[in-house]
mmCIF file of C-alpha atoms in Angstrom:
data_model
loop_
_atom_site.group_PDB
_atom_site.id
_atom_site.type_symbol
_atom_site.label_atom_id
_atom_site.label_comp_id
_atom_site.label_asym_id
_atom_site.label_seq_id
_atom_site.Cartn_x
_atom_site.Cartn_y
_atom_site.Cartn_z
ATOM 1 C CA UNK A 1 4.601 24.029 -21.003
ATOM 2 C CA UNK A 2 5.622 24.276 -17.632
ATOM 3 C CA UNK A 3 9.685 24.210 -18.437
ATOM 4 C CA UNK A 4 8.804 27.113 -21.129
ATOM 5 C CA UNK A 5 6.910 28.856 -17.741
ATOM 6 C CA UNK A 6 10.003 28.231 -15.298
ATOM 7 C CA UNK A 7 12.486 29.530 -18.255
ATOM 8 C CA UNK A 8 10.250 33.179 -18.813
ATOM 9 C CA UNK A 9 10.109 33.367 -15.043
ATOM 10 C CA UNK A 10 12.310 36.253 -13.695
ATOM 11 C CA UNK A 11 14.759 34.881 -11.038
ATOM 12 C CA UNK A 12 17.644 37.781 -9.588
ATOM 13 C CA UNK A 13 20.613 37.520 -6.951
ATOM 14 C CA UNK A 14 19.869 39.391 -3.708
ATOM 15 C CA UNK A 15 21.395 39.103 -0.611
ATOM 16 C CA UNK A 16 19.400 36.853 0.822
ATOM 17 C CA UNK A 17 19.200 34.457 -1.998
ATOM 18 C CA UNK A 18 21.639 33.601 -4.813
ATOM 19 C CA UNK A 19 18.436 32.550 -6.884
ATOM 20 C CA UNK A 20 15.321 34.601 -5.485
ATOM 21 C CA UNK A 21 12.330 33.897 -7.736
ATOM 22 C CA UNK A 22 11.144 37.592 -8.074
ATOM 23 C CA UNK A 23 7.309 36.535 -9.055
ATOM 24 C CA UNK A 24 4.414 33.977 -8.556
ATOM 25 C CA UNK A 25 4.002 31.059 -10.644
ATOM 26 C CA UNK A 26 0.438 29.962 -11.552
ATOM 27 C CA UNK A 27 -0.253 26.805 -14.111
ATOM 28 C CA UNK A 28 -3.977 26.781 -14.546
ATOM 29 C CA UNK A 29 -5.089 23.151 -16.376
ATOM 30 C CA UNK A 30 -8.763 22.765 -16.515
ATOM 31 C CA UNK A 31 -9.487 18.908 -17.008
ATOM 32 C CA UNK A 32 -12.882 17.629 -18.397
ATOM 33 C CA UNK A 33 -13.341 13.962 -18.427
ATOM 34 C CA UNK A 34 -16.515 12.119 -19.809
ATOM 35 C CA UNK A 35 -17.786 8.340 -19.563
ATOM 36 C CA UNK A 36 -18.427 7.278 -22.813
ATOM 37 C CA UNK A 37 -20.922 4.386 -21.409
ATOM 38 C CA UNK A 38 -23.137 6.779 -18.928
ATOM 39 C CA UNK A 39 -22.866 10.112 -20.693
ATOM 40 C CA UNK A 40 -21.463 11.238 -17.092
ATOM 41 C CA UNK A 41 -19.495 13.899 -17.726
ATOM 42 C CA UNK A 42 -16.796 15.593 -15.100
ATOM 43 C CA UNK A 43 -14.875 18.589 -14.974
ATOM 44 C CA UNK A 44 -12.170 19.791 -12.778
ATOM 45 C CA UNK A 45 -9.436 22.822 -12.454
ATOM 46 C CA UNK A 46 -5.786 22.065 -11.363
ATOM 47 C CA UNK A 47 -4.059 25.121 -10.156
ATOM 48 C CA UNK A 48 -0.123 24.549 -9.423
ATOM 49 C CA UNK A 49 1.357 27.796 -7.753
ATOM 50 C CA UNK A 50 4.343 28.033 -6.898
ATOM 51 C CA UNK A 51 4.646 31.599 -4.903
ATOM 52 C CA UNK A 52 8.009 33.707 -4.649
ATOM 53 C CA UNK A 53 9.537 33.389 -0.788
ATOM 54 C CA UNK A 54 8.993 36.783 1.437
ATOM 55 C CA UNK A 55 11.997 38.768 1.706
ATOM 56 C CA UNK A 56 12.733 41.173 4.473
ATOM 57 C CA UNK A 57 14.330 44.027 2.575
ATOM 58 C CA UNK A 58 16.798 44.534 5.489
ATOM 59 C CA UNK A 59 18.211 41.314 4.426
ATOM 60 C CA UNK A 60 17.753 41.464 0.671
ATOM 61 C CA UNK A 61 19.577 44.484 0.156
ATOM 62 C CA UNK A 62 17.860 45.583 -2.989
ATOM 63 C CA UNK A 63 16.960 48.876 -4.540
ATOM 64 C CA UNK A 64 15.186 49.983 -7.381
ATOM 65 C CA UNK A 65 13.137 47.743 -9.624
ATOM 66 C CA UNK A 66 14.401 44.399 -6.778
ATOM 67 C CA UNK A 67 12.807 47.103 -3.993
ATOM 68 C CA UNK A 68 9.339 47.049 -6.282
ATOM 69 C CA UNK A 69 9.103 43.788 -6.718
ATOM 70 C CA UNK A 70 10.143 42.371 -3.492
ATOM 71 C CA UNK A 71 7.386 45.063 -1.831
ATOM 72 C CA UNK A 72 4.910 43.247 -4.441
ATOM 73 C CA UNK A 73 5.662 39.935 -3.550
ATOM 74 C CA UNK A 74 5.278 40.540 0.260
ATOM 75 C CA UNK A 75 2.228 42.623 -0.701
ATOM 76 C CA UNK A 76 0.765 39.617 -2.359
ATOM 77 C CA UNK A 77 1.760 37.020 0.149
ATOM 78 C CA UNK A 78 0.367 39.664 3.008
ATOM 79 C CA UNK A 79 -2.968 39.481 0.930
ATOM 80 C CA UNK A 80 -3.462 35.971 0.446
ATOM 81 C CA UNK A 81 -2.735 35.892 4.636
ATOM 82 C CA UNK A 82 -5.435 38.336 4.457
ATOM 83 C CA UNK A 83 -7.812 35.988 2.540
ATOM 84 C CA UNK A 84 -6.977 32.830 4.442
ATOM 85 C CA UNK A 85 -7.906 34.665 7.498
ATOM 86 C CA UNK A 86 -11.264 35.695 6.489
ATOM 87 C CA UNK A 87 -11.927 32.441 5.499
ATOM 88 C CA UNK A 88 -10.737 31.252 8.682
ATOM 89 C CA UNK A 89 -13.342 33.629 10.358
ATOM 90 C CA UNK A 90 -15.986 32.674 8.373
ATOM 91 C CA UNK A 91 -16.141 36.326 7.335
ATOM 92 C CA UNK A 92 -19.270 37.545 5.219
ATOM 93 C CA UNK A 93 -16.584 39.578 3.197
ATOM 94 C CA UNK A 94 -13.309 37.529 2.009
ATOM 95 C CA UNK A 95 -10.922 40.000 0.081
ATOM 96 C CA UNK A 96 -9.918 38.444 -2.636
ATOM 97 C CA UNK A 97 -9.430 41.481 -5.258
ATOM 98 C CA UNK A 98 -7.026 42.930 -3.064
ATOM 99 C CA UNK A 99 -4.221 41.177 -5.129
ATOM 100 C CA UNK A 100 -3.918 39.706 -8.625
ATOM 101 C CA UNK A 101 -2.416 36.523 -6.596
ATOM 102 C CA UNK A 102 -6.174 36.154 -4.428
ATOM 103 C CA UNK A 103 -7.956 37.347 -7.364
ATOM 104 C CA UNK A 104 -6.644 34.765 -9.752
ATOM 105 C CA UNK A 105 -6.953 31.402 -6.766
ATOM 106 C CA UNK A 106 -10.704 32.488 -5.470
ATOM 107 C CA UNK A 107 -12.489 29.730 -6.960
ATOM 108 C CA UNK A 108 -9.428 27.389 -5.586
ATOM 109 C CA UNK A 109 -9.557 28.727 -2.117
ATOM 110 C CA UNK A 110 -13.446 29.564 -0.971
ATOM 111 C CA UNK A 111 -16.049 26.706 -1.603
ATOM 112 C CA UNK A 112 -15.972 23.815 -3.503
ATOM 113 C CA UNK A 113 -12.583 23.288 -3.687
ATOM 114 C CA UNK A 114 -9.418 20.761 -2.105
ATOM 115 C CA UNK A 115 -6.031 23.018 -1.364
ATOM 116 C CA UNK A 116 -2.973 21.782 -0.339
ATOM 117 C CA UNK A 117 0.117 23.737 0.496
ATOM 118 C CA UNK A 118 3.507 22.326 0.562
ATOM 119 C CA UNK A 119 6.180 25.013 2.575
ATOM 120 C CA UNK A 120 9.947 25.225 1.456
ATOM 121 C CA UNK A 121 12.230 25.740 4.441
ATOM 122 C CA UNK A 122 15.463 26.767 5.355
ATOM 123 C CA UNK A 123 17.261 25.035 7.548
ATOM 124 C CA UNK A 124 19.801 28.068 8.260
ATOM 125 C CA UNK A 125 20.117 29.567 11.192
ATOM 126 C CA UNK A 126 20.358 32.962 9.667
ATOM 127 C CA UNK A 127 16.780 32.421 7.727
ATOM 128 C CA UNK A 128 15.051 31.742 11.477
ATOM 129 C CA UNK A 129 12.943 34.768 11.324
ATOM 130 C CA UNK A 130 11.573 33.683 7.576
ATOM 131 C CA UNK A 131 11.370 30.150 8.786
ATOM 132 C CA UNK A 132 9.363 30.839 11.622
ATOM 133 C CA UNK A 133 6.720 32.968 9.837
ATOM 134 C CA UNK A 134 6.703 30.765 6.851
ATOM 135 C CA UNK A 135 5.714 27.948 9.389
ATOM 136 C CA UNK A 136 3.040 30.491 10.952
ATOM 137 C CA UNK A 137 1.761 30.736 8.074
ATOM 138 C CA UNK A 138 1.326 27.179 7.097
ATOM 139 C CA UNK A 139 -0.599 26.558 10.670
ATOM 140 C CA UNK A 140 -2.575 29.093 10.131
ATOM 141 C CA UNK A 141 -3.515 27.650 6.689
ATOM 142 C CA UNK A 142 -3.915 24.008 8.070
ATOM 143 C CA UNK A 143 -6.502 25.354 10.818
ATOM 144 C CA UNK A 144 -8.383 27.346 8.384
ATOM 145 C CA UNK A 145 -11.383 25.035 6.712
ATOM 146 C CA UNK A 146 -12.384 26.631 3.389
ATOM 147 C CA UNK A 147 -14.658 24.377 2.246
ATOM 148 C CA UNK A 148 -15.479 20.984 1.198
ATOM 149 C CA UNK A 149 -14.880 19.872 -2.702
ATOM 150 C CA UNK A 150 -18.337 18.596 -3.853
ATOM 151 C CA UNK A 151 -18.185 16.161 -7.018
ATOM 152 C CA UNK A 152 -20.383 17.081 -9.679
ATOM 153 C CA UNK A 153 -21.807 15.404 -12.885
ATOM 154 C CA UNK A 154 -23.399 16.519 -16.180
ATOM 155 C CA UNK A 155 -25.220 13.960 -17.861
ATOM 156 C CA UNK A 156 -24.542 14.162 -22.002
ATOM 157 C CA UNK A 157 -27.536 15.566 -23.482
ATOM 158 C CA UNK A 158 -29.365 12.776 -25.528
#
């Protein structure tokens, strides 16, 4: 499933990268294990998302549909910042409709949940700007506490 997912994803030259991934990826598998012994039932949600990079469009060059979707993609990433921020805060309100991207992880980022974020580099001088926020970004997402994953268990009914 997830090679069929990586072959309909979109991916488009710009000037900034020979292979820019011009949308999110999100792989939603919901497990549900049960004890066969207890009854004890548990259930889980596995969210792998694998977001498109920020582009400046200064360096992308792009126009047209590329302009629109690279404005989306920095609109979504901007929005998730948003969200991680609030959470940060412990703000009353956290935005999370304010993209499909926030919308869709909610449940993985407030509350019971465990998030871990993994952030692709360049090592080019030329990407040092990109670099440097992308690295922002990832402290500002290891200081933020969002919650602590609770376990819970059904018992079978009898």
């Amino acid at each position: 499933m997830l090679a069929e997912a990586q072959n309909n994803r979109t991916v488009a030259a710009t000037k900034a990268n020979e292979r820019s991934s011009r949308s999110h990826s999100v792989f939603i598998l919901r497990l549900v294990g049960e004890n066969s012994a207890t009854g004890e039932r548990c259930e889980g949600t596995l969210n792998l998302v694998d977001l498109a990079g920020s582009e400046r469009l200064k360096h992308s060059q792009v126009e047209g549909d590329r302009m629109r979707e690279t404005q989306n993609i920095n609109k979504s990433l901007s929005c998730l910042g948003d969200v991680i921020d609030a959470l940060g805060r412990g703000s009353a309100h956290v935005p999370y409709r304010n993209s499909k991207l926030t919308h869709l992880l909610q449940y993985s980022l407030g509350g019971n949940s465990k998030t871990l974020m993994f952030v692709m580099v360049s090592p080019l001088e030329a990407h040092l700007k990109e670099t440097l926020t992308s690295l922002r970004f990832a402290a500002k997402v290891h200081n933020t506490h969002i919650g602590t994953a609770k376990a819970t268990k059904k018992i079978r009914d009898s």
